[in-house]
Amino acid sequence: MSTSYKCSYCNIRYFSNRNSYSQHVNRCINLYDVSTEESNTEVSEVTDMLLDNDDFNRIEERQSVQEIENLPSGSEITDLFEYGDYDADASVSLEVISNIPERFEEILFESSRNEDSDVENLQNEDSNIERLQNEDLDVRSESSRNEDSDVEEFPNESYADLMTLVTKYNLNNKAGNAIIKFFNKHSNLPISPLPKNIETGRKYMDKMNLSRLLYYKHRILVHNNKEYFINYQPVIKCIENLLSNPEISQLFVYDYKKLEIENEQSYGEQYTGNWWKKAKESIPSVAYILSIILYSDATTTDTLGKGSLHPIYISLGNIPTWRRNKEDAKQLLGYLPILSAKDEREKKSSEFKKLVRETFHNSIKFLLDPLFTNDDDDGDGIELKIDNEIFWFFPRVSTIICDWPEACTFSLTYKSTNSNYPCHFCLVSKENLNNTRLRDDQMVLRNKENMLQYYNNGTTEKASLEPVFNYFWNIPNINVYVATVPDRMHHLDLGLYRYQIEFTKKLLFEAEGRSLVDKMNWRITLIPRHSELKIFSGGLQSIALLTADNYRNIMKVMVFVVDDLLNKDLSEVYVKWNEMYLLSRQETFKESDLKNFQEAIEKWANLFIKLFGQFSNSDFKLPKLHSWVHHIVDTIREFGAINGYTTETYEALHKTYVKIPYRLSNKKDVEEQMMKTVNININYHVKL
C-alpha cells in the first residue's frame, strides 16, 4: 500500500490520507501524556516537548543543555555499557559524557516545530476514527497485560542501553524523552525499539524481576503516634552485589598479610594491620575474615537544610584501598530513621535523647544481625560465592568511618566537649585534653569490658557514657571505641587546620590591627593561577564557607603567604603542619615512619598551642586535637594507613544516594522512593 504520512510519535502507523493521520496523531499525543499524580515534579509531558532554548534552560543543572550536548556518540555509549570501564566519581556526574553532535538542540527544535506544524495543518481533514479507536484500545489492552506481569529482561538491546544511560547519569524524563526523539528521527527504522517515553521505560523497569533490585521497609518504632521505618537493602545482598563486580572479586584479599619493609614491621592495607591478625586467629584456620566497613553521616536533602536523611553505607576491607575508594565499591545499606520531637521541651528531655540513641542502635542491630545470627560459640559464619567458588567467611566489623558526633553516637559517649571524659577512645579527663605529653599509663582505653561494667553498675555518667546498651558489645572482634577511627578530613582539613587559620587572623589582628590581615589576603590574591591550584581572589574573608578541598588548596600556599609576615613561629607552625599532613597521606608506614610521624604531630601541636594559646576559649581542650596526638598512630597499627579510612571518598556518596534521588522524588514517602531509585541506579547495570 502506498503511504504518504508516517506518525512521528509512535513511528509505527502509516496513513494514505491526511485526515486519518491527523486523528491518529492527536490520539498518540494523548497516549504520550504522563500522569502528574503518579510522577514527580520533574516529569514533563510529551505535549510540552517542543524543545526550544527555554525548555532546555529549565532542565535542572545536572541535565543542563551543556551536559546533554556532551553525550557520547552511539558507538561510545555502546562501549561504555559493554566494557563497563567507567570509574564513577561522585564529584562529577555527567562531565564524562562527551561528543554528541553540536546540532542536537537545533535538530530537536526543528523536528518538534515541523511535527507541530504538520499536526496543525491536518486538523480539518476527514478520518476513519472508529477503526483507529479500536486499534488504540488494543494497544492499551496489550500494554496493560504486559504491565500486570513481571518480565525478565528488556525487549531489545537499544531499550536496555537507553534505560541504563538514563539511570546511570540520573537524567530526568524531559532529557530522556529528548534522546528518544533524537534517536527516532535519525535512526530511519520503521519501528522504534525504544519506549514511547521515559516514564514508560521506568514503569517497565519496575516490572522487571531482578533479584538485585530488592529493597525493604521495616518499622522500627512508633513514637507520638508516628511510625518510623528503616528503608534498606539486606546486608548480605549488599555484600553479594559488591562481590559480583568482576574487578572487585579479582582483587579481593582473603588472608592477613604480614608486611615488612627493610626488615621493619609495616602497615599499609587494612589486612596488614594488627586487628586483622587477631581476628583471623579467633576463627577456624580454613575460614576467612570478611571485613565490614561502615560509613554513616546524617545530611541535608536540600540547599535550605530543611530536610535531612541519615544514610548508612557498607564496604569491605578485603578490597584494596585504591579500588575501595571508587564509588562502585560501596553500597547503600539503608536510611536510618530520624526521630522528631513534638516540641522543644521533649527535644531537650533526657528521655527523648535516650530514645534517639536506642533507636539508632536498634536500627544498626536490625541491619547487621543477619551477619551474626549463625555466629554462635562453634562459629558457623556465612558462605559466599566468589568467581563461582564457595568460601567460608566470618563477618567482622573492622572500622566505622564518621565524623566526631557520629562516632559518639556509635560509641554512646557524651557528645559535649565539656563533659568530664569527652574522648571516645579513652577515659582522659577534659583537663588533660591539651596535654600532648601524656604517657600511655595515664590514659585508660575504653573497651567493652570496662564500659559494660559502668553500664551494669548504673554509673555510666562517671565515664561520660550514655545509659543505653551498645549493640556492638555483642559483636565479636570489635572494640567500638577504637573502631570509630579518627577521620583526617574532619580532624584536620575541617577541624584543626580551620582553627589554625582562624587563630592566625586573630594573631595578626592583635599584632597590628586590620592592616596585617589585609596584607595576608593581598598576598593570596597575588599568587599566580595554576590549573591544579584553587586560589581565592578575595583572600580568606569567609572561611566558614570553605570546603575540605578548599583548605587543602590553602595548605599548598599558606607557608609562603605567612613567611616573614609577623614572626618565625608563625611561619614555622605552617611548615610543621605541612610536614605532619604529608606524612599522614603515606600509603605504607614502617615502625620507624610511625615514630617520625608521632614526633611530627607533637612538634606541630606544641607550637600550635604555644603560638595561639591566648585565642582558644577552651584552652585547646579539643577532643580532636587529643585523639590526633595520642590515638592516630595506634589506629594505623590496628587498621593500616589512614588513606583506608578517611571520609574523603565517602562524603561524595551523598550526591548519588541522597541529593539526586531526593530531587527525583515527589517528596512523599521520600526514603522509599529514594531507595527504589538508588537500587535501579546502582544495581541494574550489573545485570547488563
XYZ file of C-alpha atoms in Angstrom, residues 36-682:
647
model
C 1.349 14.096 37.132
C -0.355 12.410 40.062
C 1.951 9.396 39.805
C 5.063 11.228 38.715
C 7.451 13.553 40.464
C 7.713 17.228 39.764
C 10.497 16.704 37.255
C 8.355 14.588 34.924
C 7.399 16.519 31.802
C 4.594 15.752 29.398
C 5.332 14.947 25.803
C 2.881 17.643 24.785
C 5.441 20.056 26.216
C 8.284 18.529 24.240
C 8.670 21.368 21.760
C 12.318 21.650 22.642
C 13.350 25.238 22.254
C 16.019 27.054 24.207
C 13.643 27.966 27.031
C 12.773 24.325 27.623
C 16.393 23.303 27.885
C 17.135 26.164 30.237
C 14.511 24.828 32.638
C 16.130 21.433 32.890
C 17.864 21.056 36.257
C 21.571 21.707 36.438
C 22.588 18.066 36.234
C 20.664 17.717 32.971
C 21.583 21.101 31.549
C 21.935 21.571 27.815
C 25.685 21.708 28.255
C 25.613 18.209 29.743
C 23.198 16.875 27.138
C 25.326 18.298 24.346
C 28.248 16.367 25.796
C 26.660 12.929 25.438
C 28.911 10.377 23.701
C 28.297 9.131 20.229
C 26.277 5.953 19.757
C 29.371 3.782 19.476
C 30.910 5.356 22.557
C 27.739 4.731 24.551
C 27.776 1.094 23.469
C 31.404 0.779 24.525
C 30.567 2.369 27.856
C 27.902 -0.221 28.582
C 29.701 -3.199 27.067
C 33.034 -2.827 28.769
C 31.898 -1.063 31.941
C 35.217 0.687 32.472
C 33.738 3.976 33.575
C 35.079 4.818 37.032
C 32.286 6.728 38.691
C 33.482 9.667 40.723
C 30.731 11.173 42.823
C 32.226 14.614 42.378
C 31.249 14.520 38.715
C 28.029 13.240 37.229
C 27.767 13.971 33.532
C 31.100 15.573 32.774
C 32.479 12.296 31.462
C 29.958 12.228 28.654
C 31.180 13.906 25.508
C 30.977 14.338 21.749
C 27.311 14.379 20.781
C 26.763 16.408 17.573
C 26.615 20.104 18.323
C 23.397 20.447 16.318
C 21.482 18.236 18.765
C 19.383 21.028 20.227
C 18.887 22.617 16.820
C 17.774 19.326 15.255
C 15.313 18.602 18.049
C 13.854 22.078 17.857
C 13.432 21.835 14.104
C 11.920 18.362 14.346
C 9.433 19.354 17.027
C 8.472 22.506 15.146
C 7.836 20.587 11.930
C 5.777 17.931 13.686
C 3.686 20.554 15.428
C 3.152 22.352 12.155
C 2.050 19.144 10.414
C -0.497 18.412 13.115
C -1.844 21.953 12.953
C -2.304 21.773 9.165
C -4.215 18.493 9.304
C -6.946 19.426 11.782
C -9.826 19.701 9.257
C -9.304 16.519 7.214
C -11.699 13.505 7.201
C -10.709 10.330 9.043
C -11.756 6.817 9.833
C -11.872 7.456 13.566
C -13.726 4.291 14.635
C -11.044 1.940 13.297
C -8.311 3.992 14.951
C -10.133 3.973 18.286
C -10.389 0.198 18.237
C -6.724 -0.183 17.357
C -5.701 2.198 20.138
C -7.762 0.229 22.633
C -5.980 -2.935 21.530
C -2.622 -1.262 22.093
C -3.650 -0.115 25.561
C -5.019 -3.545 26.417
C -1.789 -5.209 25.355
C 0.167 -2.647 27.355
C -1.934 -3.349 30.430
C -1.404 -7.076 30.070
C 2.334 -6.530 29.870
C 2.339 -4.263 32.923
C 0.448 -6.772 35.044
C 3.161 -9.418 34.822
C 6.833 -9.477 35.729
C 9.355 -9.543 32.917
C 12.871 -10.919 32.941
C 14.632 -8.579 30.539
C 14.215 -5.617 28.206
C 12.570 -6.055 24.803
C 15.823 -5.326 22.998
C 19.382 -4.082 23.457
C 18.623 -0.493 22.426
C 15.854 -0.263 25.021
C 18.240 -1.610 27.669
C 21.041 0.785 26.696
C 18.713 3.781 26.832
C 17.381 2.985 30.301
C 20.889 2.276 31.555
C 22.003 5.673 30.235
C 19.057 7.392 31.914
C 19.573 5.717 35.287
C 23.368 5.822 35.317
C 23.512 9.567 34.669
C 20.328 10.478 36.570
C 18.610 12.030 33.561
C 15.123 13.330 34.202
C 12.181 12.458 31.972
C 12.453 15.529 29.773
C 16.096 14.881 28.950
C 15.380 11.188 28.338
C 12.473 11.998 26.049
C 14.747 14.315 24.087
C 17.119 11.411 23.480
C 14.227 9.219 22.301
C 13.070 11.840 19.809
C 16.610 12.367 18.595
C 17.104 8.625 18.093
C 13.769 8.112 16.349
C 14.369 10.990 13.953
C 17.780 9.811 12.779
C 17.643 6.022 13.100
C 15.474 5.570 9.963
C 13.882 2.477 11.494
C 10.276 1.607 10.544
C 9.535 0.644 14.165
C 11.344 2.284 17.054
C 12.993 -0.147 19.507
C 12.719 2.447 22.287
C 9.851 3.093 24.713
C 7.384 5.781 23.710
C 8.691 7.900 26.603
C 10.959 7.577 29.616
C 8.089 7.211 32.064
C 7.040 4.076 30.185
C 10.597 2.811 30.395
C 10.737 3.417 34.132
C 7.465 1.537 34.650
C 8.807 -1.328 32.561
C 11.887 -1.482 34.788
C 9.641 -1.569 37.855
C 8.099 -4.770 36.467
C 11.412 -6.466 35.849
C 12.080 -9.450 38.068
C 15.617 -8.611 39.158
C 16.851 -10.046 42.431
C 19.395 -7.249 42.663
C 16.657 -4.666 42.959
C 15.281 -5.973 46.253
C 14.792 -3.389 48.952
C 12.677 -3.487 52.055
C 10.921 -1.368 54.624
C 10.854 -2.264 58.319
C 9.046 -0.479 61.125
C 11.474 0.135 63.947
C 9.449 2.388 66.255
C 6.161 4.160 66.925
C 6.581 7.476 68.739
C 3.976 10.196 69.246
C 1.601 8.152 67.061
C 4.069 8.279 64.187
C 5.655 5.220 62.625
C 9.387 5.230 61.905
C 10.827 2.894 59.296
C 14.166 1.692 58.014
C 14.306 1.537 54.230
C 17.144 -0.822 53.476
C 18.817 -3.450 51.353
C 19.628 -6.739 53.127
C 23.248 -6.606 54.210
C 24.014 -9.981 52.625
C 22.624 -8.714 49.320
C 24.825 -5.606 49.544
C 27.870 -7.812 50.021
C 26.855 -10.092 47.152
C 26.402 -7.061 44.921
C 29.942 -5.928 45.699
C 31.377 -9.386 45.082
C 29.503 -9.714 41.786
C 31.731 -6.990 40.339
C 34.408 -8.934 38.394
C 37.144 -6.398 39.075
C 36.433 -6.392 42.797
C 36.299 -10.184 43.005
C 39.647 -10.459 41.212
C 41.293 -8.009 43.620
C 39.629 -9.473 46.711
C 42.063 -10.362 49.521
C 41.267 -13.312 51.782
C 44.044 -13.555 54.362
C 46.074 -11.432 56.713
C 49.355 -10.396 55.108
C 52.346 -9.599 57.242
C 54.084 -6.612 55.704
C 57.777 -5.994 56.257
C 59.779 -3.210 54.634
C 63.519 -3.042 55.245
C 63.115 -5.663 57.975
C 60.612 -3.487 59.836
C 57.030 -4.341 60.698
C 54.950 -2.179 58.362
C 51.312 -1.253 57.834
C 49.507 -0.367 54.630
C 46.258 -2.057 53.639
C 43.805 -2.997 56.350
C 44.709 -6.677 56.008
C 48.282 -5.844 57.120
C 47.098 -4.399 60.446
C 47.041 -5.974 63.884
C 43.247 -6.086 64.045
C 43.048 -8.437 61.065
C 45.750 -10.667 62.504
C 43.926 -11.008 65.834
C 40.546 -11.533 64.166
C 41.970 -14.249 61.921
C 43.435 -16.077 64.910
C 39.976 -16.214 66.510
C 38.273 -18.180 63.699
C 38.850 -21.638 62.180
C 42.047 -21.793 60.143
C 40.196 -22.820 56.973
C 37.847 -19.817 57.147
C 38.393 -16.196 56.151
C 37.680 -12.780 57.636
C 35.083 -10.666 55.845
C 35.981 -7.141 56.935
C 32.895 -4.925 57.168
C 33.438 -1.168 56.894
C 30.545 1.101 57.847
C 30.134 4.759 56.996
C 27.307 6.824 58.405
C 26.543 10.524 58.348
C 23.287 12.447 58.561
C 22.993 15.009 55.778
C 20.579 17.608 54.447
C 18.446 16.855 51.406
C 18.042 20.384 50.078
C 20.025 23.585 49.845
C 17.938 25.228 52.563
C 18.748 22.469 55.027
C 15.078 21.946 55.928
C 15.079 18.215 55.269
C 17.573 15.606 56.388
C 18.283 11.918 55.957
C 20.623 9.507 57.697
C 22.164 7.118 55.156
C 24.495 4.296 56.154
C 26.880 2.668 53.690
C 28.900 -0.529 53.626
C 32.165 -1.556 52.016
C 34.720 -4.329 52.535
C 38.242 -4.093 53.921
C 39.146 -7.091 51.746
C 39.150 -4.705 48.776
C 42.449 -2.802 48.314
C 42.206 0.863 49.263
C 42.701 2.297 45.764
C 39.787 0.194 44.493
C 37.635 0.636 47.568
C 37.829 4.410 47.176
C 35.804 4.177 43.969
C 32.077 4.679 44.263
C 31.029 1.254 42.994
C 32.981 -0.415 45.823
C 30.428 0.899 48.307
C 26.768 0.051 48.774
C 23.945 1.964 50.377
C 22.746 -0.234 53.230
C 19.766 1.933 54.071
C 18.320 5.113 55.525
C 18.153 5.255 59.309
C 15.080 6.872 60.899
C 15.382 10.386 62.307
C 13.042 10.946 65.239
C 11.006 14.122 65.637
C 10.090 15.618 68.995
C 6.628 17.051 69.470
C 8.057 20.269 70.940
C 11.252 21.870 72.241
C 10.608 20.619 75.750
C 10.555 16.999 74.636
C 13.531 17.570 72.343
C 15.678 18.675 75.289
C 14.464 15.957 77.641
C 16.785 13.140 78.687
C 14.075 10.598 77.841
C 13.902 11.711 74.219
C 17.688 11.807 73.854
C 17.865 8.280 75.221
C 15.139 7.145 72.815
C 17.064 8.609 69.864
C 20.181 6.649 70.807
C 18.247 3.442 71.465
C 16.549 3.748 68.090
C 19.887 4.231 66.346
C 21.410 1.116 67.905
C 18.230 -0.925 67.388
C 18.365 0.057 63.726
C 22.022 -0.961 63.429
C 21.188 -4.248 65.147
C 18.379 -4.930 62.693
C 20.618 -4.204 59.700
C 23.693 -6.150 60.827
C 22.223 -9.087 62.743
C 21.926 -11.288 59.614
C 25.732 -11.358 59.511
C 25.973 -12.810 63.009
C 22.885 -14.970 63.529
C 24.922 -18.137 62.884
C 27.964 -16.864 64.739
C 27.495 -18.969 67.877
C 30.152 -20.447 70.114
C 31.040 -23.006 67.462
C 31.214 -20.273 64.840
C 29.209 -21.128 61.748
C 29.959 -17.946 59.806
C 28.473 -17.496 56.328
C 29.195 -18.860 52.871
C 29.666 -16.568 49.873
C 30.285 -17.316 46.221
C 33.185 -15.506 44.564
C 34.089 -16.324 40.956
C 31.864 -19.433 41.087
C 33.653 -20.790 44.150
C 32.196 -21.044 47.663
C 34.190 -19.559 50.557
C 33.599 -19.739 54.296
C 33.675 -16.295 55.913
C 33.302 -14.839 59.360
C 31.953 -11.278 59.033
C 33.609 -8.808 61.375
C 33.027 -5.065 61.657
C 36.508 -3.604 61.351
C 36.122 0.168 61.119
C 33.348 2.723 61.396
C 34.116 5.830 59.369
C 32.380 9.006 60.501
C 32.892 12.453 61.963
C 33.206 13.082 65.700
C 29.484 13.491 66.639
C 28.616 10.344 64.696
C 31.456 8.467 66.415
C 29.917 9.424 69.748
C 26.589 8.027 68.542
C 28.177 4.682 67.693
C 30.212 4.544 70.902
C 27.417 6.084 73.018
C 29.764 8.540 74.696
C 28.712 12.093 75.507
C 28.893 14.429 72.528
C 29.629 17.532 74.549
C 33.272 18.578 74.578
C 32.621 19.960 78.065
C 31.839 16.540 79.515
C 34.233 15.101 82.079
C 35.588 12.439 79.692
C 34.900 13.663 76.139
C 37.240 11.287 74.251
C 35.518 8.199 72.836
C 38.895 6.378 72.716
C 39.920 6.727 76.345
C 38.993 7.997 79.788
C 41.236 11.056 79.777
C 39.718 13.931 81.729
C 38.813 17.138 79.934
C 41.527 18.977 81.895
C 44.168 16.846 80.156
C 42.862 17.123 76.592
C 45.507 19.729 75.755
C 48.347 17.742 77.331
C 50.490 16.499 74.442
C 52.886 14.652 76.754
C 50.525 12.168 78.385
C 52.003 8.724 78.962
C 50.133 5.566 77.994
C 49.588 4.650 81.649
C 47.805 7.991 82.119
C 45.155 7.094 79.538
C 42.772 4.217 80.282
C 41.466 2.967 76.954
C 37.758 2.323 76.662
C 36.696 -1.220 75.818
C 33.671 -3.465 76.068
C 34.615 -4.799 79.490
C 35.111 -1.546 81.392
C 32.230 0.280 79.694
C 29.855 -2.643 80.257
C 30.794 -2.552 83.928
C 29.773 1.114 84.167
C 26.512 0.236 82.396
C 25.686 -2.732 84.636
C 26.514 -0.737 87.771
C 24.301 2.159 86.720
C 27.238 4.571 86.862
C 27.562 5.461 83.174
C 27.775 9.174 83.945
C 31.138 8.575 85.636
C 32.553 7.603 82.236
C 30.560 10.182 80.216
C 28.665 7.221 78.773
C 25.028 7.202 77.678
C 22.804 4.827 79.723
C 21.969 2.755 76.633
C 23.082 -0.775 75.775
C 25.603 -0.663 72.938
C 24.815 -3.135 70.164
C 28.499 -3.534 69.333
C 29.150 -5.085 72.745
C 27.526 -8.224 71.337
C 29.663 -8.410 68.177
C 32.924 -10.390 68.224
C 36.341 -8.919 67.422
C 35.377 -5.274 67.696
C 36.225 -2.591 70.209
C 33.765 0.045 69.027
C 35.715 2.779 70.847
C 38.765 2.046 68.704
C 36.882 1.063 65.528
C 35.404 4.577 65.256
C 38.654 5.724 63.697
C 39.889 9.349 63.584
C 38.927 10.884 60.281
C 41.586 13.031 58.652
C 39.130 15.203 56.748
C 37.103 16.193 59.817
C 40.009 16.126 62.269
C 42.484 18.069 60.127
C 41.045 19.727 56.997
C 37.766 20.926 58.520
C 38.939 20.840 62.133
C 42.412 21.710 63.353
C 43.537 23.490 60.177
C 40.459 25.652 60.243
C 41.327 26.584 63.836
C 44.858 27.407 62.703
C 43.575 29.783 60.000
C 41.146 31.464 62.404
C 43.789 31.879 65.098
C 46.267 33.232 62.540
C 43.851 36.003 61.613
C 43.325 36.828 65.289
C 47.065 36.833 65.928
C 47.709 39.221 63.029
C 44.865 41.491 64.088
C 46.157 41.518 67.675
C 49.637 42.496 66.456
C 48.916 45.330 64.012
C 45.185 45.546 63.517
C 43.311 45.102 60.276
C 46.227 46.128 58.069
C 48.192 42.929 58.660
C 45.153 40.737 57.971
C 44.591 42.659 54.744
C 48.228 42.149 53.826
C 47.816 38.389 54.231
C 44.732 38.407 51.995
C 46.530 40.616 49.476
C 49.400 38.125 49.280
C 46.925 35.350 48.498
C 45.491 37.334 45.594
C 48.992 37.769 44.118
C 49.626 34.031 43.770
C 49.815 33.094 40.061
C 46.977 30.951 38.773
C 47.581 27.277 38.058
C 45.243 24.566 36.801
C 45.950 22.381 39.846
C 45.548 25.185 42.372
C 42.423 26.956 43.562
C 43.095 30.468 44.823
C 40.509 32.823 46.300
C 40.527 36.276 44.783
C 39.179 37.841 47.973
C 41.615 36.105 50.285
C 40.367 34.309 53.393
C 37.378 36.510 54.083
C 34.718 33.830 54.671
C 36.428 30.688 55.877
C 33.122 29.348 57.224
C 32.139 28.624 53.616
C 35.324 26.762 52.711
C 35.222 23.059 51.907
C 37.822 20.426 52.765
C 39.167 20.705 49.224
C 39.467 24.477 49.655
C 41.512 24.012 52.802
C 43.795 21.500 51.092
C 44.485 24.076 48.397
C 45.200 26.728 51.020
C 47.715 24.392 52.667
C 49.788 24.492 49.483
C 50.349 28.243 49.678
C 49.929 29.428 53.280
C 53.517 28.634 54.197
C 54.558 31.261 51.633
C 51.756 33.691 52.486
C 52.774 33.988 56.151
C 56.520 33.908 55.509
C 58.093 36.932 57.225
C 54.614 38.336 57.805
C 54.876 38.509 61.598
C 57.462 36.245 63.212
C 59.349 32.996 62.725
C 56.950 30.906 64.826
C 54.024 31.782 62.558
C 55.924 30.579 59.507
C 57.196 27.524 61.379
C 53.759 26.340 62.515
C 52.651 26.123 58.874
C 55.847 24.326 57.881
C 55.353 21.776 60.658
C 51.707 21.367 59.708
C 52.615 20.514 56.120
C 55.267 18.036 57.255
C 52.749 16.296 59.501
C 49.981 16.373 56.902
C 52.144 14.907 54.129
C 53.234 12.077 56.424
C 49.575 11.327 57.186
C 48.965 10.614 53.499
C 51.588 7.895 53.169
C 50.296 4.617 51.771
C 52.541 2.486 53.999
C 54.190 3.069 57.364
C 57.215 1.295 58.762
C 57.574 1.364 62.538
C 60.279 3.999 62.087
C 57.854 6.028 59.958
C 55.298 5.878 62.751
C 57.898 7.160 65.179
C 58.698 10.062 62.848
C 55.001 10.714 62.328
C 54.352 10.842 66.072
C 57.240 13.264 66.536
C 55.951 15.471 63.705
C 52.490 15.541 65.288
C 53.843 16.527 68.686
C 56.151 19.229 67.271
C 53.287 20.842 65.413
C 50.854 20.500 68.338
C 53.258 22.025 70.861
C 53.970 25.038 68.648
C 50.275 25.369 67.783
C 49.340 25.562 71.470
C 52.233 27.897 72.312
C 51.550 30.327 69.450
C 47.759 30.542 69.590
C 47.009 29.709 73.244
C 45.516 33.115 74.069
C 42.884 32.823 71.338
C 41.371 29.456 72.318
C 38.295 29.837 74.508
C 38.666 26.227 75.636
C 42.412 26.473 76.239
C 42.816 23.872 73.466
C 40.858 21.234 75.345
C 39.770 19.831 71.999
C 38.890 16.119 71.635
C 40.057 16.158 68.004
C 43.453 17.542 68.990
C 43.805 14.956 71.746
C 42.779 11.974 69.590
C 45.062 13.054 66.752
C 48.058 13.428 69.057
C 47.503 10.310 71.143
C 45.462 7.793 69.127
C 46.128 8.093 65.396
C 49.433 6.165 65.382
C 47.920 3.209 67.256
C 44.992 3.307 64.836
C 47.434 2.864 61.941
C 48.904 -0.193 63.653
C 45.426 -1.655 64.052
C 43.814 -0.851 60.698
C 46.564 0.224 58.306
C 47.263 3.548 56.605
C 44.920 6.488 57.156
C 44.040 6.612 53.452
C 41.970 3.466 54.013
C 39.526 5.048 56.451
C 39.047 8.678 55.589
C 35.630 10.114 54.767
C 37.040 11.991 51.767
C 35.831 9.292 49.364
C 32.563 8.705 51.231
C 31.257 12.263 51.564
C 30.677 12.455 47.822
C 28.300 9.483 48.071
C 25.639 11.842 49.414
C 25.208 13.249 45.918
C 24.476 9.822 44.426
C 22.486 8.356 47.310
C 20.755 11.401 48.810
C 20.777 14.646 46.817
C 19.872 13.341 43.353
C 17.347 10.659 44.450
C 15.671 13.254 46.665
C 15.259 15.646 43.743
C 13.819 12.841 41.627
C 11.190 12.033 44.267
C 7.824 13.739 44.647
C 8.692 14.448 48.320
C 6.154 11.880 49.585
C 7.399 8.690 51.255
C 10.810 10.057 50.374
C 13.014 7.279 51.734
C 11.050 4.561 49.947
C 11.192 6.387 46.615
C 14.872 7.150 47.032
C 15.744 3.556 47.869
C 13.926 2.449 44.732
C 15.835 4.963 42.608
C 19.157 4.035 44.180
C 18.559 0.327 43.634
C 17.943 0.875 39.947
C 20.864 3.264 39.513
C 23.427 1.218 41.398
